[in-house]
mmCIF file of C-alpha atoms and ligand atoms in Angstrom:
data_model
loop_
_atom_site.group_PDB
_atom_site.id
_atom_site.type_symbol
_atom_site.label_atom_id
_atom_site.label_comp_id
_atom_site.label_asym_id
_atom_site.label_seq_id
_atom_site.Cartn_x
_atom_site.Cartn_y
_atom_site.Cartn_z
ATOM 1 C CA UNK A 16 68.108 95.242 96.615
ATOM 2 C CA UNK A 17 71.850 96.288 96.529
ATOM 3 C CA UNK A 18 73.797 94.725 93.775
ATOM 4 C CA UNK A 19 76.154 92.095 94.851
ATOM 5 C CA UNK A 20 79.817 91.447 94.116
ATOM 6 C CA UNK A 21 82.356 88.643 94.784
ATOM 7 C CA UNK A 22 84.598 88.947 97.597
ATOM 8 C CA UNK A 23 87.200 86.890 99.465
ATOM 9 C CA UNK A 24 85.878 87.602 103.173
ATOM 10 C CA UNK A 25 87.618 86.810 106.200
ATOM 11 C CA UNK A 26 85.445 86.179 109.364
ATOM 12 C CA UNK A 27 87.652 84.096 111.600
ATOM 13 C CA UNK A 28 91.498 84.247 112.114
ATOM 14 C CA UNK A 29 93.346 81.244 111.444
ATOM 15 C CA UNK A 30 96.307 79.481 109.769
ATOM 16 C CA UNK A 31 96.387 79.998 105.895
ATOM 17 C CA UNK A 32 96.319 76.221 105.743
ATOM 18 C CA UNK A 33 92.885 76.125 106.816
ATOM 19 C CA UNK A 34 91.655 78.399 104.161
ATOM 20 C CA UNK A 35 90.059 81.027 106.135
ATOM 21 C CA UNK A 36 89.172 83.405 103.263
ATOM 22 C CA UNK A 37 85.816 82.392 101.978
ATOM 23 C CA UNK A 38 84.309 83.453 98.590
ATOM 24 C CA UNK A 39 81.196 85.150 99.373
ATOM 25 C CA UNK A 40 78.591 87.544 97.812
ATOM 26 C CA UNK A 41 78.519 90.875 99.418
ATOM 27 C CA UNK A 42 76.804 94.229 98.718
ATOM 28 C CA UNK A 43 78.587 95.951 96.016
ATOM 29 C CA UNK A 44 80.162 99.260 97.355
ATOM 30 C CA UNK A 45 78.274 102.481 96.003
ATOM 31 C CA UNK A 46 79.241 105.937 96.020
ATOM 32 C CA UNK A 47 77.769 107.645 99.161
ATOM 33 C CA UNK A 48 79.822 111.189 98.952
ATOM 34 C CA UNK A 49 80.087 113.555 96.249
ATOM 35 C CA UNK A 50 84.000 113.380 95.975
ATOM 36 C CA UNK A 51 84.158 109.506 95.603
ATOM 37 C CA UNK A 52 84.813 107.372 92.758
ATOM 38 C CA UNK A 53 83.772 103.693 92.224
ATOM 39 C CA UNK A 54 86.613 101.368 90.771
ATOM 40 C CA UNK A 55 86.138 98.124 89.109
ATOM 41 C CA UNK A 56 89.197 96.315 90.171
ATOM 42 C CA UNK A 57 91.423 94.595 87.804
ATOM 43 C CA UNK A 58 94.379 93.445 90.013
ATOM 44 C CA UNK A 59 95.120 93.618 93.708
ATOM 45 C CA UNK A 60 98.541 92.583 95.123
ATOM 46 C CA UNK A 61 98.929 89.883 97.785
ATOM 47 C CA UNK A 62 101.129 91.426 100.402
ATOM 48 C CA UNK A 63 102.966 89.686 103.416
ATOM 49 C CA UNK A 64 100.979 91.807 105.899
ATOM 50 C CA UNK A 65 97.631 90.158 104.906
ATOM 51 C CA UNK A 66 99.494 86.757 105.978
ATOM 52 C CA UNK A 67 100.294 87.912 109.187
ATOM 53 C CA UNK A 68 96.972 89.705 109.842
ATOM 54 C CA UNK A 69 94.830 86.573 108.760
ATOM 55 C CA UNK A 70 97.113 84.375 110.654
ATOM 56 C CA UNK A 71 96.568 86.434 113.926
ATOM 57 C CA UNK A 72 100.164 87.682 114.511
ATOM 58 C CA UNK A 73 99.269 91.209 114.177
ATOM 59 C CA UNK A 74 96.269 91.322 116.923
ATOM 60 C CA UNK A 75 99.117 92.826 119.323
ATOM 61 C CA UNK A 76 99.157 95.573 117.146
ATOM 62 C CA UNK A 77 95.145 95.748 116.641
ATOM 63 C CA UNK A 78 95.372 94.309 113.305
ATOM 64 C CA UNK A 79 92.666 93.566 111.827
ATOM 65 C CA UNK A 80 90.600 96.181 113.991
ATOM 66 C CA UNK A 81 87.489 93.822 113.432
ATOM 67 C CA UNK A 82 85.916 91.095 111.523
ATOM 68 C CA UNK A 83 84.723 90.560 108.988
ATOM 69 C CA UNK A 84 86.940 92.082 106.547
ATOM 70 C CA UNK A 85 87.980 92.036 102.945
ATOM 71 C CA UNK A 86 91.518 92.109 102.905
ATOM 72 C CA UNK A 87 93.795 93.610 99.979
ATOM 73 C CA UNK A 88 95.486 96.877 100.129
ATOM 74 C CA UNK A 89 97.216 97.332 96.727
ATOM 75 C CA UNK A 90 94.283 98.059 94.228
ATOM 76 C CA UNK A 91 94.348 99.078 90.682
ATOM 77 C CA UNK A 92 91.387 99.163 88.609
ATOM 78 C CA UNK A 93 89.134 101.256 86.051
ATOM 79 C CA UNK A 94 87.005 104.207 87.217
ATOM 80 C CA UNK A 95 83.414 103.070 86.334
ATOM 81 C CA UNK A 96 81.286 105.920 87.991
ATOM 82 C CA UNK A 97 82.121 109.142 89.769
ATOM 83 C CA UNK A 98 80.488 111.197 92.343
ATOM 84 C CA UNK A 99 78.899 114.775 91.445
ATOM 85 C CA UNK A 100 82.155 116.791 93.131
ATOM 86 C CA UNK A 101 84.708 114.803 91.624
ATOM 87 C CA UNK A 102 87.512 116.837 89.856
ATOM 88 C CA UNK A 103 90.377 114.661 88.997
ATOM 89 C CA UNK A 104 89.222 111.569 87.594
ATOM 90 C CA UNK A 105 86.741 110.551 84.547
ATOM 91 C CA UNK A 106 85.193 107.096 83.806
ATOM 92 C CA UNK A 107 87.499 104.918 82.293
ATOM 93 C CA UNK A 108 90.578 106.125 83.738
ATOM 94 C CA UNK A 109 92.900 103.730 85.546
ATOM 95 C CA UNK A 110 93.257 104.468 89.399
ATOM 96 C CA UNK A 111 95.184 102.866 92.363
ATOM 97 C CA UNK A 112 94.547 102.855 96.040
ATOM 98 C CA UNK A 113 97.330 102.316 98.448
ATOM 99 C CA UNK A 114 97.062 101.020 102.200
ATOM 100 C CA UNK A 115 95.667 104.657 103.072
ATOM 101 C CA UNK A 116 92.075 104.671 102.044
ATOM 102 C CA UNK A 117 91.251 108.149 103.877
ATOM 103 C CA UNK A 118 92.100 110.576 106.533
ATOM 104 C CA UNK A 119 90.948 113.225 108.259
ATOM 105 C CA UNK A 120 92.680 115.962 106.468
ATOM 106 C CA UNK A 121 92.514 118.174 109.286
ATOM 107 C CA UNK A 122 95.187 117.216 111.687
ATOM 108 C CA UNK A 123 98.653 118.537 111.709
ATOM 109 C CA UNK A 124 100.081 115.188 110.232
ATOM 110 C CA UNK A 125 97.337 115.544 107.134
ATOM 111 C CA UNK A 126 98.131 119.566 106.773
ATOM 112 C CA UNK A 127 101.873 118.572 106.486
ATOM 113 C CA UNK A 128 101.310 115.901 103.927
ATOM 114 C CA UNK A 129 102.066 112.958 106.287
ATOM 115 C CA UNK A 130 98.375 111.456 105.927
ATOM 116 C CA UNK A 131 99.781 108.191 106.773
ATOM 117 C CA UNK A 132 100.391 109.397 110.276
ATOM 118 C CA UNK A 133 97.114 110.487 110.819
ATOM 119 C CA UNK A 134 95.584 109.232 113.981
ATOM 120 C CA UNK A 135 92.035 108.604 112.226
ATOM 121 C CA UNK A 136 93.514 107.027 109.189
ATOM 122 C CA UNK A 137 91.380 104.645 107.259
ATOM 123 C CA UNK A 138 93.238 101.407 106.028
ATOM 124 C CA UNK A 139 92.524 99.736 102.752
ATOM 125 C CA UNK A 140 91.574 96.259 103.625
ATOM 126 C CA UNK A 141 90.875 96.467 107.178
ATOM 127 C CA UNK A 142 87.011 96.405 106.940
ATOM 128 C CA UNK A 143 84.710 95.235 104.041
ATOM 129 C CA UNK A 144 86.803 97.983 101.731
ATOM 130 C CA UNK A 145 89.416 95.720 100.722
ATOM 131 C CA UNK A 146 90.929 94.665 97.052
ATOM 132 C CA UNK A 147 90.349 91.043 97.474
ATOM 133 C CA UNK A 148 86.975 91.968 95.508
ATOM 134 C CA UNK A 149 85.637 93.036 92.292
ATOM 135 C CA UNK A 150 84.833 96.885 93.284
ATOM 136 C CA UNK A 151 85.990 99.405 95.573
ATOM 137 C CA UNK A 152 84.881 103.026 96.488
ATOM 138 C CA UNK A 153 87.337 105.717 97.430
ATOM 139 C CA UNK A 154 87.686 109.406 97.966
ATOM 140 C CA UNK A 155 89.393 110.926 94.850
ATOM 141 C CA UNK A 156 91.895 112.602 97.271
ATOM 142 C CA UNK A 157 93.186 108.866 98.193
ATOM 143 C CA UNK A 158 93.221 107.512 94.488
ATOM 144 C CA UNK A 159 96.222 107.849 92.303
ATOM 145 C CA UNK A 160 95.997 108.160 88.898
ATOM 146 C CA UNK A 161 97.840 105.289 86.902
ATOM 147 C CA UNK A 162 99.101 105.966 83.149
ATOM 148 C CA UNK A 163 97.356 103.468 80.774
ATOM 149 C CA UNK A 164 100.955 102.212 79.747
ATOM 150 C CA UNK A 165 101.256 100.394 82.951
ATOM 151 C CA UNK A 166 99.285 97.320 82.947
ATOM 152 C CA UNK A 167 96.961 96.590 86.028
ATOM 153 C CA UNK A 168 99.132 93.333 87.268
ATOM 154 C CA UNK A 169 102.427 95.506 87.182
ATOM 155 C CA UNK A 170 100.815 98.727 88.558
ATOM 156 C CA UNK A 171 99.003 97.147 91.673
ATOM 157 C CA UNK A 172 102.431 96.144 93.472
ATOM 158 C CA UNK A 173 103.376 99.626 93.498
ATOM 159 C CA UNK A 174 100.452 100.746 95.677
ATOM 160 C CA UNK A 175 102.185 99.037 98.672
ATOM 161 C CA UNK A 176 105.214 97.563 97.766
ATOM 162 C CA UNK A 177 106.511 100.109 95.783
ATOM 163 C CA UNK A 178 105.345 102.846 98.404
ATOM 164 C CA UNK A 179 106.812 101.352 101.029
ATOM 165 C CA UNK A 180 110.013 100.518 99.565
ATOM 166 C CA UNK A 181 110.539 104.152 98.079
ATOM 167 C CA UNK A 182 109.554 105.540 101.453
ATOM 168 C CA UNK A 183 112.347 103.349 103.182
ATOM 169 C CA UNK A 184 114.929 104.164 100.614
ATOM 170 C CA UNK A 185 114.436 107.725 100.974
ATOM 171 C CA UNK A 186 114.692 107.604 104.503
ATOM 172 C CA UNK A 187 117.846 105.577 104.242
ATOM 173 C CA UNK A 188 119.453 108.722 102.654
ATOM 174 C CA UNK A 189 120.815 106.904 99.616
ATOM 175 C CA UNK A 190 123.735 108.393 97.690
ATOM 176 C CA UNK A 191 126.207 107.790 94.727
ATOM 177 C CA UNK A 192 128.605 104.891 95.686
ATOM 178 C CA UNK A 193 127.327 104.600 99.035
ATOM 179 C CA UNK A 194 126.257 100.912 100.282
ATOM 180 C CA UNK A 195 123.005 99.962 101.342
ATOM 181 C CA UNK A 196 121.823 96.673 102.514
ATOM 182 C CA UNK A 197 118.438 95.347 101.814
ATOM 183 C CA UNK A 198 117.357 92.754 104.571
ATOM 184 C CA UNK A 199 114.359 91.046 102.739
ATOM 185 C CA UNK A 200 114.216 90.558 99.086
ATOM 186 C CA UNK A 201 110.431 89.915 98.162
ATOM 187 C CA UNK A 202 107.880 92.216 96.973
ATOM 188 C CA UNK A 203 108.984 95.036 98.788
ATOM 189 C CA UNK A 204 112.599 94.401 98.822
ATOM 190 C CA UNK A 205 112.745 93.807 95.017
ATOM 191 C CA UNK A 206 111.416 97.379 94.389
ATOM 192 C CA UNK A 207 113.768 98.799 96.721
ATOM 193 C CA UNK A 208 116.671 97.583 95.062
ATOM 194 C CA UNK A 209 115.458 99.206 92.013
ATOM 195 C CA UNK A 210 114.991 102.755 93.833
ATOM 196 C CA UNK A 211 118.245 102.730 95.760
ATOM 197 C CA UNK A 212 120.219 101.850 92.262
ATOM 198 C CA UNK A 213 118.261 104.890 90.735
ATOM 199 C CA UNK A 214 120.142 106.853 93.481
ATOM 200 C CA UNK A 215 123.424 105.314 92.436
ATOM 201 C CA UNK A 216 124.038 103.281 95.832
ATOM 202 C CA UNK A 217 125.952 100.296 95.855
ATOM 203 C CA UNK A 218 122.953 97.764 96.486
ATOM 204 C CA UNK A 219 123.394 94.478 98.472
ATOM 205 C CA UNK A 220 120.442 92.141 98.719
ATOM 206 C CA UNK A 221 120.058 89.915 101.791
ATOM 207 C CA UNK A 222 117.988 86.968 102.179
ATOM 208 C CA UNK A 223 117.721 83.446 103.365
ATOM 209 C CA UNK A 224 116.349 82.067 100.114
ATOM 210 C CA UNK A 225 117.912 81.086 97.030
ATOM 211 C CA UNK A 226 114.923 82.100 95.059
ATOM 212 C CA UNK A 227 114.992 85.571 96.436
ATOM 213 C CA UNK A 228 118.660 86.083 96.006
ATOM 214 C CA UNK A 229 118.225 85.152 92.320
ATOM 215 C CA UNK A 230 115.766 87.760 91.846
ATOM 216 C CA UNK A 231 118.202 90.427 93.702
ATOM 217 C CA UNK A 232 120.866 89.260 91.392
ATOM 218 C CA UNK A 233 118.935 89.748 88.580
ATOM 219 C CA UNK A 234 117.989 93.221 89.474
ATOM 220 C CA UNK A 235 121.869 94.102 89.502
ATOM 221 C CA UNK A 236 122.405 93.818 93.344
ATOM 222 C CA UNK A 237 125.375 92.228 95.007
ATOM 223 C CA UNK A 238 124.008 89.429 97.119
ATOM 224 C CA UNK A 239 124.645 88.066 100.552
ATOM 225 C CA UNK A 240 122.835 85.039 102.109
ATOM 226 C CA UNK A 241 121.287 85.508 105.521
ATOM 227 C CA UNK A 242 122.685 83.352 108.371
ATOM 228 C CA UNK A 243 120.956 83.599 111.768
ATOM 229 C CA UNK A 244 124.179 83.082 113.290
ATOM 230 C CA UNK A 245 124.898 86.710 113.679
ATOM 231 C CA UNK A 246 128.482 86.482 114.042
ATOM 232 C CA UNK A 247 129.181 84.444 111.021
ATOM 233 C CA UNK A 248 127.033 86.795 109.037
ATOM 234 C CA UNK A 249 128.696 89.648 110.108
ATOM 235 C CA UNK A 250 132.016 88.255 109.486
ATOM 236 C CA UNK A 251 131.188 87.200 105.916
ATOM 237 C CA UNK A 252 129.636 90.907 105.147
ATOM 238 C CA UNK A 253 132.846 92.333 106.312
ATOM 239 C CA UNK A 254 135.289 90.453 104.412
ATOM 240 C CA UNK A 255 132.952 90.478 101.339
ATOM 241 C CA UNK A 256 131.480 94.061 101.219
ATOM 242 C CA UNK A 257 132.736 95.711 104.221
ATOM 243 C CA UNK A 258 130.219 97.472 106.883
ATOM 244 C CA UNK A 259 127.367 98.950 105.219
ATOM 245 C CA UNK A 260 126.600 102.743 105.023
ATOM 246 C CA UNK A 261 123.034 102.101 105.543
ATOM 247 C CA UNK A 262 120.626 99.210 105.757
ATOM 248 C CA UNK A 263 116.992 98.528 105.209
ATOM 249 C CA UNK A 264 114.804 95.953 107.147
ATOM 250 C CA UNK A 265 111.678 94.526 105.283
ATOM 251 C CA UNK A 266 111.897 90.990 107.085
ATOM 252 C CA UNK A 267 109.597 90.978 110.168
ATOM 253 C CA UNK A 268 112.081 89.571 112.520
ATOM 254 C CA UNK A 269 113.555 91.429 115.434
ATOM 255 C CA UNK A 270 116.682 89.258 115.091
ATOM 256 C CA UNK A 271 117.141 90.663 111.840
ATOM 257 C CA UNK A 272 116.720 94.154 112.738
ATOM 258 C CA UNK A 273 119.344 93.672 115.302
ATOM 259 C CA UNK A 274 121.662 92.121 112.591
ATOM 260 C CA UNK A 275 121.107 94.921 110.257
ATOM 261 C CA UNK A 276 122.169 97.432 113.136
ATOM 262 C CA UNK A 277 125.388 95.445 113.798
ATOM 263 C CA UNK A 278 125.996 95.548 109.905
ATOM 264 C CA UNK A 279 126.236 99.454 109.682
ATOM 265 C CA UNK A 280 129.279 101.521 110.139
ATOM 266 C CA UNK A 281 129.233 103.707 113.225
ATOM 267 C CA UNK A 282 126.858 106.871 112.344
ATOM 268 C CA UNK A 283 125.160 104.826 109.825
ATOM 269 C CA UNK A 284 121.400 104.829 109.228
ATOM 270 C CA UNK A 285 118.997 101.908 109.786
ATOM 271 C CA UNK A 286 115.466 102.001 108.369
ATOM 272 C CA UNK A 287 112.881 99.482 109.793
ATOM 273 C CA UNK A 288 110.217 99.025 107.331
ATOM 274 C CA UNK A 289 108.126 96.807 109.046
ATOM 275 C CA UNK A 290 106.443 96.318 112.239
ATOM 276 C CA UNK A 291 109.059 95.310 114.922
ATOM 277 C CA UNK A 292 111.087 95.935 118.102
ATOM 278 C CA UNK A 293 114.862 96.978 118.163
ATOM 279 C CA UNK A 294 117.191 95.138 119.923
ATOM 280 C CA UNK A 295 121.195 96.046 119.736
ATOM 281 C CA UNK A 296 120.815 99.762 119.713
ATOM 282 C CA UNK A 297 124.020 101.290 121.191
ATOM 283 C CA UNK A 298 123.749 104.907 121.672
ATOM 284 C CA UNK A 299 127.686 105.399 121.436
ATOM 285 C CA UNK A 300 127.935 104.054 117.798
ATOM 286 C CA UNK A 301 125.725 107.255 117.012
ATOM 287 C CA UNK A 302 123.686 105.244 114.595
ATOM 288 C CA UNK A 303 120.376 106.445 113.437
ATOM 289 C CA UNK A 304 117.352 103.940 113.550
ATOM 290 C CA UNK A 305 114.317 104.983 111.677
ATOM 291 C CA UNK A 306 110.839 103.560 111.236
ATOM 292 C CA UNK A 307 108.827 104.121 108.067
ATOM 293 C CA UNK A 308 105.130 103.316 107.306
ATOM 294 C CA UNK A 309 104.038 102.986 103.722
ATOM 295 C CA UNK A 310 103.935 106.806 102.666
ATOM 296 C CA UNK A 311 102.007 109.746 101.899
ATOM 297 C CA UNK A 312 99.884 110.551 98.950
ATOM 298 C CA UNK A 313 102.558 112.594 97.214
ATOM 299 C CA UNK A 314 105.045 109.776 97.632
ATOM 300 C CA UNK A 315 102.746 107.566 95.928
ATOM 301 C CA UNK A 316 102.330 109.930 92.999
ATOM 302 C CA UNK A 317 106.106 110.053 92.805
ATOM 303 C CA UNK A 318 106.205 106.155 92.871
ATOM 304 C CA UNK A 319 103.974 106.214 89.835
ATOM 305 C CA UNK A 320 105.845 108.850 88.049
ATOM 306 C CA UNK A 321 109.231 107.051 88.552
ATOM 307 C CA UNK A 322 107.698 103.687 87.472
ATOM 308 C CA UNK A 323 106.460 105.298 84.391
ATOM 309 C CA UNK A 324 109.695 107.077 83.422
ATOM 310 C CA UNK A 325 112.456 104.427 84.286
ATOM 311 C CA UNK A 326 110.463 101.273 83.576
ATOM 312 C CA UNK A 327 110.901 99.717 86.895
ATOM 313 C CA UNK A 328 110.768 95.868 86.721
ATOM 314 C CA UNK A 329 107.699 94.939 88.905
ATOM 315 C CA UNK A 330 107.906 91.138 88.965
ATOM 316 C CA UNK A 331 104.469 90.144 89.190
ATOM 317 C CA UNK A 332 102.345 86.929 88.857
ATOM 318 C CA UNK A 333 98.631 86.961 88.419
ATOM 319 C CA UNK A 334 96.240 84.329 89.881
ATOM 320 C CA UNK A 335 92.298 84.218 89.975
ATOM 321 C CA UNK A 336 90.714 85.736 92.921
ATOM 322 C CA UNK A 337 89.301 82.714 94.323
ATOM 323 C CA UNK A 338 92.648 81.387 94.718
ATOM 324 C CA UNK A 339 93.573 83.688 97.436
ATOM 325 C CA UNK A 340 94.116 81.275 99.967
ATOM 326 C CA UNK A 341 96.502 79.133 97.848
ATOM 327 C CA UNK A 342 98.340 82.237 96.836
ATOM 328 C CA UNK A 343 98.805 83.170 100.469
ATOM 329 C CA UNK A 344 99.998 79.718 101.414
ATOM 330 C CA UNK A 345 102.681 80.027 98.570
ATOM 331 C CA UNK A 346 103.750 83.235 99.846
ATOM 332 C CA UNK A 347 104.028 81.582 103.378
ATOM 333 C CA UNK A 348 106.177 79.094 101.735
ATOM 334 C CA UNK A 349 108.330 81.545 99.923
ATOM 335 C CA UNK A 350 107.023 80.164 96.635
ATOM 336 C CA UNK A 351 106.256 83.499 95.198
ATOM 337 C CA UNK A 352 109.344 85.140 93.554
ATOM 338 C CA UNK A 353 108.383 88.772 94.364
ATOM 339 C CA UNK A 354 104.642 89.689 94.172
ATOM 340 C CA UNK A 355 101.551 87.786 93.270
ATOM 341 C CA UNK A 356 98.380 89.766 92.234
ATOM 342 C CA UNK A 357 94.746 88.499 92.375
ATOM 343 C CA UNK A 358 92.542 89.232 89.312
ATOM 344 C CA UNK A 359 88.714 89.085 89.859
HETATM 345 ZN ZN1 ZN B 417 100.975 95.732 102.066
HETATM 346 ZN ZN1 ZN B 418 94.589 113.667 109.757
#
């Protein structure tokens, strides 16, 4: 009989208030290919996208693709078993997994090092292979080594929030003294502020929530409270900071994206780092609007390197795995300062 493990399983979509995740004993994953490693999970980040998927907001994008699933795609743990062909990991190493759990490795995207765009990409947490559990397997090509001086609760948020933030900041073409507005300061935004500051940019954190504005201030950003009255917000921005050189949107709202486009100078760049549609795009303003989706495996290694060398401040709070529903509810109510992680 297969060994079992604890997992928070989603069998039916619904409001998080109804506690749709159920603690269940499921078969423990086993190494099935020579290049796979088995990881005993130490921490898994709780990402806003899980809330959207669980509550059914993203059914229009085909997420989740099927049920049941074990959510969770910011996974860090210890390698406890390796396949016969594994070359880059040893038992006892700490390793992390991003939302990208695998890809075909043969298409043009994969050959160009943009595995996240592969049409056959396999997403962590959209099957039973997710991080809200005790164990996970992955091909060693999609695991990233984590140095032992970064604790699991601080390393886990690098694997979706950190990666997404890094890629979006890079896409915004940051430069010394140029201003960048970060719309949405939470798990992802608080990392983006730090990556942009490392580039020497003048960073403005923008959020509705006082709690999140405080986080932005602590990380050395200027702050602006968001206002759904677009005119009011833009007038205040112009007088306090001036129009922005670039903007990055992490708030999953089309109207925020529309405001961000108006908040940049003509010729400026707007990066949309979440699922969404784009209102207000005026060709005559020569602006660039760019989408980003997580990042590649080489981006992921870069994020871990930067975190190790610059002491990024990952703001993280740990909760037991069994409290996944309660933690997601806190996230929904903006009660999580930046990132929560589940510890099995
Ligand atoms: Zn995520
Ligand atoms: Zn591919």
